[in-house]
CSV table of C-alpha atoms in Angstrom, one decimal:
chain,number,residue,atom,x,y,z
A,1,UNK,CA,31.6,-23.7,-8.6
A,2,UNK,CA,29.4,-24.5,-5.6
A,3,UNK,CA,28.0,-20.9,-5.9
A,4,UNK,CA,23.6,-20.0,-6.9
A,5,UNK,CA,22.9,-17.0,-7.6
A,6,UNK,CA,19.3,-16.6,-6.7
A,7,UNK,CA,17.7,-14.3,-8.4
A,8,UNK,CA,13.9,-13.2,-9.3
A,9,UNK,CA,11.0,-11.9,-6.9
A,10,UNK,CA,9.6,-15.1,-5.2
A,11,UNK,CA,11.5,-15.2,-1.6
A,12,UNK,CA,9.5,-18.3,-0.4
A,13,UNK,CA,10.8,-20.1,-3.6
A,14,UNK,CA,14.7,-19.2,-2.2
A,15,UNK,CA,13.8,-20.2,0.9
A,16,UNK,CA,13.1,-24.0,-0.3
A,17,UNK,CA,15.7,-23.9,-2.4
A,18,UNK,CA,18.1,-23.5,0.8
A,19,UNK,CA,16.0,-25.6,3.0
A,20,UNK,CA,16.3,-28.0,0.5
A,21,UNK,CA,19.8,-28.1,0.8
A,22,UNK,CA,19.7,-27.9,5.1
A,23,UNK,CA,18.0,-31.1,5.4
A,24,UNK,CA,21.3,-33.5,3.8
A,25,UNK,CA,22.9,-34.4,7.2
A,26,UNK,CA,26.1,-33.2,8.7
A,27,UNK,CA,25.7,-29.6,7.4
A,28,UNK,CA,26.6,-26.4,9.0
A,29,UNK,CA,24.1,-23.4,8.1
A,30,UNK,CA,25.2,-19.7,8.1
A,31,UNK,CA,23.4,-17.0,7.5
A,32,UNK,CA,24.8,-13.6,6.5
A,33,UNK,CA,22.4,-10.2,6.8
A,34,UNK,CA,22.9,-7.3,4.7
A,35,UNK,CA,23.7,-4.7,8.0
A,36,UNK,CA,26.3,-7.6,9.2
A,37,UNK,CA,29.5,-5.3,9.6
A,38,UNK,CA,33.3,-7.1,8.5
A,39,UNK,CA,31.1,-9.6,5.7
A,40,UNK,CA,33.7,-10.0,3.8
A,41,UNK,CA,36.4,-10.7,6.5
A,42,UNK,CA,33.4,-13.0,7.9
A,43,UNK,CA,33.0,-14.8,4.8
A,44,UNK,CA,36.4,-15.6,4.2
A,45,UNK,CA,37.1,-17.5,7.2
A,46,UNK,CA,34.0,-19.0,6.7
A,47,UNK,CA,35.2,-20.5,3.9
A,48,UNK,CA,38.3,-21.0,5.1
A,49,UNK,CA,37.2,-22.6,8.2
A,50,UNK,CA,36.3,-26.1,8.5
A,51,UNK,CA,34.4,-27.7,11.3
A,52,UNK,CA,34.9,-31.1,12.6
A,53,UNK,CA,31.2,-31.5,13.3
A,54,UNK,CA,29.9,-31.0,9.9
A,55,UNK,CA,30.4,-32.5,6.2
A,56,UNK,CA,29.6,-29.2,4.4
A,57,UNK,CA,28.9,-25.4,4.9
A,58,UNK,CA,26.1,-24.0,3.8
A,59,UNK,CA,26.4,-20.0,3.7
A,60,UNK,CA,23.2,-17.8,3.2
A,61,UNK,CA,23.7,-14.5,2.2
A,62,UNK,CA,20.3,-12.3,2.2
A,63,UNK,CA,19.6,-9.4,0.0
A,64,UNK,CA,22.6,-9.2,-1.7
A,65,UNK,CA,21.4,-6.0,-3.8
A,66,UNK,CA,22.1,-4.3,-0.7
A,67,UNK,CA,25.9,-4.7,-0.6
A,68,UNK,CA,27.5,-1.3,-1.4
A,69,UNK,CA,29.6,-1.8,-4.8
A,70,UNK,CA,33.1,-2.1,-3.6
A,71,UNK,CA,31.8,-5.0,-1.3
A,72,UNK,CA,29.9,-7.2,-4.4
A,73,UNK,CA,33.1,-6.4,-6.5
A,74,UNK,CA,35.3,-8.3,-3.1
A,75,UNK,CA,33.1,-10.7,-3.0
A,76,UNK,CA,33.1,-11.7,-6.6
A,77,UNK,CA,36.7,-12.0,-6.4
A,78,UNK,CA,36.0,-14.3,-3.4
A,79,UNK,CA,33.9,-16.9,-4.8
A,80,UNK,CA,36.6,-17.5,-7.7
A,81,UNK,CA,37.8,-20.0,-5.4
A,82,UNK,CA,35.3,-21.9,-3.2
A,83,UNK,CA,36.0,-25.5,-2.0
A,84,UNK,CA,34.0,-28.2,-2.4
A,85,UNK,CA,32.4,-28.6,0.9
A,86,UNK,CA,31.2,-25.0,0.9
A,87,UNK,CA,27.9,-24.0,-0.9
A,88,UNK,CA,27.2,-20.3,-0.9
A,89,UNK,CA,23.7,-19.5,-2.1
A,90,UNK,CA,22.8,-15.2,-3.0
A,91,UNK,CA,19.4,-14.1,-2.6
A,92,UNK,CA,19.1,-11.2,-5.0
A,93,UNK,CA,16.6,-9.4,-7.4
A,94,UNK,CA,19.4,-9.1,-10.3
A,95,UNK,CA,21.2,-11.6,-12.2
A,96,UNK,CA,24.8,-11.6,-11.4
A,97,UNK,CA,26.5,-15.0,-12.2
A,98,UNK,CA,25.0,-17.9,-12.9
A,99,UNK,CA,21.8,-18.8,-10.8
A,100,UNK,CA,18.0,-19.8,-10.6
A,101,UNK,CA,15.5,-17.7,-11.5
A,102,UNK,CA,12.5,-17.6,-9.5
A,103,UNK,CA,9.9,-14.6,-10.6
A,104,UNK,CA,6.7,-14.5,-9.3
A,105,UNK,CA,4.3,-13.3,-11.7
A,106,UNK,CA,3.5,-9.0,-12.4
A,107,UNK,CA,0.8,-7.3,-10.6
A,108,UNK,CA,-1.4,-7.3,-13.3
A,109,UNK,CA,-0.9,-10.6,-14.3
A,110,UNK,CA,-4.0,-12.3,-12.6
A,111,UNK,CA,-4.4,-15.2,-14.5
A,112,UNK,CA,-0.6,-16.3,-13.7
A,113,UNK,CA,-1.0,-15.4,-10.4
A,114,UNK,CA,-4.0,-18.1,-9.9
A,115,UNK,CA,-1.7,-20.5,-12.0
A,116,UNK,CA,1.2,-20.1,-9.3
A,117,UNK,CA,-1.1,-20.3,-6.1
A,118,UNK,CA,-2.4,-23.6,-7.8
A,119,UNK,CA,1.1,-24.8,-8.6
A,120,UNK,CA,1.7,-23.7,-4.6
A,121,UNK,CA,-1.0,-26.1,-3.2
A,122,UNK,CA,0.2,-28.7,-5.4
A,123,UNK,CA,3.7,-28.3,-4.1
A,124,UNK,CA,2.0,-28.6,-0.5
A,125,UNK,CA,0.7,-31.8,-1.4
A,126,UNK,CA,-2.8,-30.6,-2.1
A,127,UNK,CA,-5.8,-31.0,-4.4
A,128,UNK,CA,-8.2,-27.6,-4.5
A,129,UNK,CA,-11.1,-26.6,-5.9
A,130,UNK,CA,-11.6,-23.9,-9.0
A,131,UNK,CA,-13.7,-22.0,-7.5
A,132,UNK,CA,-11.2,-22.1,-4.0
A,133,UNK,CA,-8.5,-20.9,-6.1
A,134,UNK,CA,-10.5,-17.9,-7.2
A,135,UNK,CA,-11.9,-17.5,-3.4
A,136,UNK,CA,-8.4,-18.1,-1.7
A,137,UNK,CA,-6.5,-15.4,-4.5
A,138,UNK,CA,-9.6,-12.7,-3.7
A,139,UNK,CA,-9.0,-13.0,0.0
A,140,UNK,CA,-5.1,-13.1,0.0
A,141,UNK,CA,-3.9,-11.1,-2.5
A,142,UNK,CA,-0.4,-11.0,-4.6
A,143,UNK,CA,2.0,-11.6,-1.0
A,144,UNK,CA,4.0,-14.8,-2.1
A,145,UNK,CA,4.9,-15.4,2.3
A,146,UNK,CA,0.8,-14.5,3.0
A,147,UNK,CA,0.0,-17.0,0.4
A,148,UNK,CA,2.2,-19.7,1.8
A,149,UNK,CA,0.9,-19.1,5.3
A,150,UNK,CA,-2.4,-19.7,4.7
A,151,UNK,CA,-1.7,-22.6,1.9
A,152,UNK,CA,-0.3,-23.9,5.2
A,153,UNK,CA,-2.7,-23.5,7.5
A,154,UNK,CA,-5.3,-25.0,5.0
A,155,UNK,CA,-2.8,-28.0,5.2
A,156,UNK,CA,-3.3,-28.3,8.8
A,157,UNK,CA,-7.3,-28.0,8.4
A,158,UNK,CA,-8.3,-30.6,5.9
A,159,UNK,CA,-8.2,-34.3,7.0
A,160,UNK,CA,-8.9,-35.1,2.8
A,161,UNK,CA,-5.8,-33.1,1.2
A,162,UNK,CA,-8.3,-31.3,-0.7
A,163,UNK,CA,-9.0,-27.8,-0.5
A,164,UNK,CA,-13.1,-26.4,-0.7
A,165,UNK,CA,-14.3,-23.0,-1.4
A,166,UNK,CA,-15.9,-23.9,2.1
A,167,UNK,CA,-12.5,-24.9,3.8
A,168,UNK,CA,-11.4,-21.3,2.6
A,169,UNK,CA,-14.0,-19.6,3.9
A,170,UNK,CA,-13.4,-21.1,7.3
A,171,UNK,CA,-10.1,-20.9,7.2
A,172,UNK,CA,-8.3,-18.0,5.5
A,173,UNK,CA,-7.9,-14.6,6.4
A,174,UNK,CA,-9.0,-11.7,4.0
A,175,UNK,CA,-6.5,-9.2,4.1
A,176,UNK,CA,-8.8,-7.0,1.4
A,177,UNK,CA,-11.2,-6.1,4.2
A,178,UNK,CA,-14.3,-3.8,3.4
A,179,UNK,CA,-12.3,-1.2,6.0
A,180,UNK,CA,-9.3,-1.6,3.9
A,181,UNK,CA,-11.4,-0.5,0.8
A,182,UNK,CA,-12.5,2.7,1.4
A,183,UNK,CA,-8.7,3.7,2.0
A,184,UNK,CA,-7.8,2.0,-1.5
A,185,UNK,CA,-10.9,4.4,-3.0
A,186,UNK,CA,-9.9,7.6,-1.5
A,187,UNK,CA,-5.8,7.0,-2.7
A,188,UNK,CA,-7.4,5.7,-6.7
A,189,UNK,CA,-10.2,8.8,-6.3
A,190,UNK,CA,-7.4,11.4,-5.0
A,191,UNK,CA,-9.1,11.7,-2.0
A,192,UNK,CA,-5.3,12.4,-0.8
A,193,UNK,CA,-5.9,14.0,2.8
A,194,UNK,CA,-8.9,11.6,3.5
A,195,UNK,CA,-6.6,8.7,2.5
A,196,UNK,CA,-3.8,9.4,5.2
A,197,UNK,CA,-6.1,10.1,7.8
A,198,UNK,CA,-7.5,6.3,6.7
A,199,UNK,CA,-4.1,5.3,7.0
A,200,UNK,CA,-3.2,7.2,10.6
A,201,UNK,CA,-6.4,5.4,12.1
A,202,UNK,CA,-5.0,1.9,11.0
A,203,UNK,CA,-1.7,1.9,11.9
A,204,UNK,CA,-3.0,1.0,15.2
A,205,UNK,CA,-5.2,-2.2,14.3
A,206,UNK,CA,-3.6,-3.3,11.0
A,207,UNK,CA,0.0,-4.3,9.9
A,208,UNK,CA,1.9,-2.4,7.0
A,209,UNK,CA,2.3,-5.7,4.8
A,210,UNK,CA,-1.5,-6.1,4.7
A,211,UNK,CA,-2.6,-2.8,3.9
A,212,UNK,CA,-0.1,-2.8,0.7
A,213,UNK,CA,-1.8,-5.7,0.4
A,214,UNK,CA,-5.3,-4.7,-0.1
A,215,UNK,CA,-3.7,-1.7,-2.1
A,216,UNK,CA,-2.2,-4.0,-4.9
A,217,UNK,CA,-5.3,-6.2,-4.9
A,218,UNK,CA,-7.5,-2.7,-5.5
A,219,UNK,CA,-4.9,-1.8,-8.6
A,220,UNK,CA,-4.8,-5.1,-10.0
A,221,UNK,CA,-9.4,-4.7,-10.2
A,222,UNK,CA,-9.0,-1.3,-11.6
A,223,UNK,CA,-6.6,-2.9,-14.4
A,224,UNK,CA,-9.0,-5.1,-15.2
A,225,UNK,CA,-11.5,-2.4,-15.5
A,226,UNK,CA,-9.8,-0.3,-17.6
A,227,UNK,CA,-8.3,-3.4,-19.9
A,228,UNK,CA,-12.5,-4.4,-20.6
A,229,UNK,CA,-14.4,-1.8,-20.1
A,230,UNK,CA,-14.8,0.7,-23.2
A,231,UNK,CA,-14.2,4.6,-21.8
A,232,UNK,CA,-17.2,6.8,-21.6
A,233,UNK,CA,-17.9,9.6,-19.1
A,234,UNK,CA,-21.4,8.4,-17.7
A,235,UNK,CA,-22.0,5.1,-17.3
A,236,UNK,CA,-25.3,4.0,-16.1
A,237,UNK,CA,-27.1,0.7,-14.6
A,238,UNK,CA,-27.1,-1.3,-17.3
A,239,UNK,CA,-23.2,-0.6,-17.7
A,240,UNK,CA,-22.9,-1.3,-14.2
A,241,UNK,CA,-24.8,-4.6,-14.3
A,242,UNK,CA,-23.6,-6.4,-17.4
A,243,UNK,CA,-20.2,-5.5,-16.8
A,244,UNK,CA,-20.0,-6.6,-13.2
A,245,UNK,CA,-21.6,-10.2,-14.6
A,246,UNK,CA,-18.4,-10.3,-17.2
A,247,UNK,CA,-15.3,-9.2,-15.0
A,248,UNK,CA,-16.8,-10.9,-12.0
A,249,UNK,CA,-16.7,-7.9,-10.0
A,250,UNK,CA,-19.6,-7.0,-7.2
A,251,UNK,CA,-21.4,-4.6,-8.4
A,252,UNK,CA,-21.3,-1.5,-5.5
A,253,UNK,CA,-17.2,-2.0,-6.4
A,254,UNK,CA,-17.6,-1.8,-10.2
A,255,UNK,CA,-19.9,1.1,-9.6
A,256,UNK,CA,-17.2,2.9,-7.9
A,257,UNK,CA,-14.7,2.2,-10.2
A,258,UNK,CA,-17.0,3.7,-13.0
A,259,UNK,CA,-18.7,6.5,-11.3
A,260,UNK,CA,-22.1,5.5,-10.8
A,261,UNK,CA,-23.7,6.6,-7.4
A,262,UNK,CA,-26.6,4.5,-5.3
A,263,UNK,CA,-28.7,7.2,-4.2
A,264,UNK,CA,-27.8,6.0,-0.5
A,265,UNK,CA,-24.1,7.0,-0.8
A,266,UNK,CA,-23.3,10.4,0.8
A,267,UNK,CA,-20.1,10.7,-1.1
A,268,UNK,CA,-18.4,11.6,-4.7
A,269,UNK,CA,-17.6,8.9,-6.8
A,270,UNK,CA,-15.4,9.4,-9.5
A,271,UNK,CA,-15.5,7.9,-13.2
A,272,UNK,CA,-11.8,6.1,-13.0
A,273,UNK,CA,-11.4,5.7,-16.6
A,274,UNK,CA,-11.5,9.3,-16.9
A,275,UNK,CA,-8.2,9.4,-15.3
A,276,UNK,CA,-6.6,6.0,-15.4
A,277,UNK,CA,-5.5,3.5,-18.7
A,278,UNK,CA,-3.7,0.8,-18.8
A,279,UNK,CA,-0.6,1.8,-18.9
A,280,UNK,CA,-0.8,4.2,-15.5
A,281,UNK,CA,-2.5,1.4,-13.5
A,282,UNK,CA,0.8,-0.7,-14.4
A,283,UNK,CA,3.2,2.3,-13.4
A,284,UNK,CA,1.2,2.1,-9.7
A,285,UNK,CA,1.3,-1.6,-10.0
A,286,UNK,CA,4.8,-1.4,-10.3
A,287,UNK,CA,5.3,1.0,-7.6
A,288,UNK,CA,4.1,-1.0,-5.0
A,289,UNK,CA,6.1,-3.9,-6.2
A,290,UNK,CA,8.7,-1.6,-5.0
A,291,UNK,CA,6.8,-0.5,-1.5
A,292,UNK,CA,5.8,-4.0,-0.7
A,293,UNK,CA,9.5,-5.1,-0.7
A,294,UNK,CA,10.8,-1.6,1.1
A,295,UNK,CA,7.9,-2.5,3.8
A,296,UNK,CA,9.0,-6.1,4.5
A,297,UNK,CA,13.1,-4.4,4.9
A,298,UNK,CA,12.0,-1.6,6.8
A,299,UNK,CA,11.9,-1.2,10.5
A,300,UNK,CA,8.7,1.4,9.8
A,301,UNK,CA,7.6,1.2,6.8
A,302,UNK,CA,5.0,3.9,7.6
A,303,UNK,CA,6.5,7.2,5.5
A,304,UNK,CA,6.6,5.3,3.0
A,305,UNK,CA,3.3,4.2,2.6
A,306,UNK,CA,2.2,7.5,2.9
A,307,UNK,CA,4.6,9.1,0.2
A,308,UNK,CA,2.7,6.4,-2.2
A,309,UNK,CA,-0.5,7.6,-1.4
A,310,UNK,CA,0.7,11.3,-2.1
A,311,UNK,CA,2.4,9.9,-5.4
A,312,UNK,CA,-0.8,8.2,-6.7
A,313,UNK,CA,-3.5,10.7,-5.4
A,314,UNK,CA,-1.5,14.0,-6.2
A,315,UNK,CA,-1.6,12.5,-9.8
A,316,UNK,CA,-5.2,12.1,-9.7
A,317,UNK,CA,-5.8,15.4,-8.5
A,318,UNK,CA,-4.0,17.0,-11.4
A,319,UNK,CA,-6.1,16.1,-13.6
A,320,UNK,CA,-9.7,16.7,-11.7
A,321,UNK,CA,-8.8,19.8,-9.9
A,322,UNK,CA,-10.2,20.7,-6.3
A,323,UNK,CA,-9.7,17.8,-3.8
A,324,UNK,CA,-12.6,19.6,-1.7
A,325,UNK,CA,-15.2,18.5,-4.0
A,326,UNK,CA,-14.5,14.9,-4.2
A,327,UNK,CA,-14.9,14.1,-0.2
């Protein structure tokens, strides 16, 4: 049946998948959105339908999760019988016939997540460095289409087809900037009114997509902080220092994370570990999974930024008490 399902997290992955298909010749592309009205009606005749310019239809249907029941269960009953010369491909999250799976790797899996932007510049025809990899996964972060866009700007760049830490310094943008980090503090600290005034002042500079960014990026250190570093409620320099030497972590973050203060900072730090394991950092990991895919469907993703930071700090703040005393 020329029906694929598919399924999984990776978008850019589906997207070559049906390009793939789009550059045989003589084929006729359609595209079907989740808000198009009469779909099924649509898709029928476009099956039905042949063209005289055009040796096979290829139809795209995008985010099929968002089909309201009745409509999956018609168009289930649709594809039973699909000619030949028609290819229908469904972009979903969920498994429902038989399909390629294409998951990117979970928030907290770093290691996997280096091993997949590596596969990624090898799929782009290039050759890069260790120590890039490590550079070019600090600066973009966890966004599958931010990591293709700069992959493919590095493309563009380099006359060798291989990638240096230098090239990526040039070259790629950091969307975990240092004014991106005290918002990610204030929503792990519970700093919950100081974080949405963070976010109010930069929803006129910076885009939705990168500021869940640099959230995720924040949540994935932390997880590495509270996976390696034994719990105590002081930690001192020497904590500070050997452990920023082992996680590879710069030391005025780690410091943060663990609640040591430089004498120069004129603010509360709290001692995350007091307040975080393992198993919570993967519950906010998980949710902003969830808000990075509601933020690239939504026409203002904005609320629900905010109702995340109320989530994550409101939690915090149950356990340490007065918010007043942490600003």
């Amino acid at each position: 049946m020329p029906v694929t399902f598919l399924t999984g997290t990776s978008d850019v992955q589906k997207e070559e998948i049906v390009k793939k298909l789009l550059r045989e010749k003589d084929v006729e592309y359609v595209r079907i959105h989740p808000e198009d009205e009469d779909k099924i009606d649509f898709l029928k005749k476009a099956i039905a339908t042949r063209s005289i310019f055009s040796g096979k239809r290829v139809i795209d249907i995008l985010d099929f999760d968002s089909w309201k029941a009745q409509e999956k269960n018609q168009f289930l009953e649709l594809i039973e019988s699909v000619p030949e010369d028609v290819h229908i491909f469904v972009r979903t999250q969920k498994a429902v016939g038989k399909g390629i799976a294409l998951e990117l790797p979970k928030p907290w899996e770093s290691e996997k997540w280096i091993e997949y932007i590596e596969k990624r510049f090898r799929d782009h025809g290039l050759v890069v460095e260790k120590d890039a990899v490590q550079l070019f996964y600090s600066k973009v972060g966890q966004n599958d289409a931010l990591i293709e866009r700069e992959i493919e700007k590095l493309k563009s760049y380099t006359q060798t087809g291989k990638v240096t830490v230098q090239d990526v310094e040039e070259v790629v943008y950091s969307y975990h900037t240092p004014g991106f980090d005290e918002l990610c503090f204030a929503v792990s600290e519970g700093k919950r009114r100081y974080a949405h005034a963070l976010l109010n002042r930069f929803w006129k500079t910076s885009e939705p997509v990168a500021i869940v960014n640099a959230l995720a990026n924040h949540f994935v250190e932390l997880y590495k902080v509270v996976s390696l570093v034994p719990k105590k409620k002081v930690y001192g320099w020497t904590d500070v220092s050997n452990f920023s030497k082992q996680l590879g972590i710069a030391i005025p973050r780690l410091a943060r994370f663990l609640g040591f203060a430089f004498k120069s900072w004129n603010f509360t730090v709290v001692n995350h570990l007091l307040y975080y394991d393992s198993e919570k950092v993967k519950a906010v990991l998980r949710r902003l999974w969830e808000l990075d895919r509601t933020v690239k469907g939504e026409e203002d993703p904005k609320p629900f930024i905010h109702e995340f930071v109320e989530e994550v700090s409101t939690n915090v703040l149950a356990v340490q008490g007065n918010e007043d005393e942490l600003v």
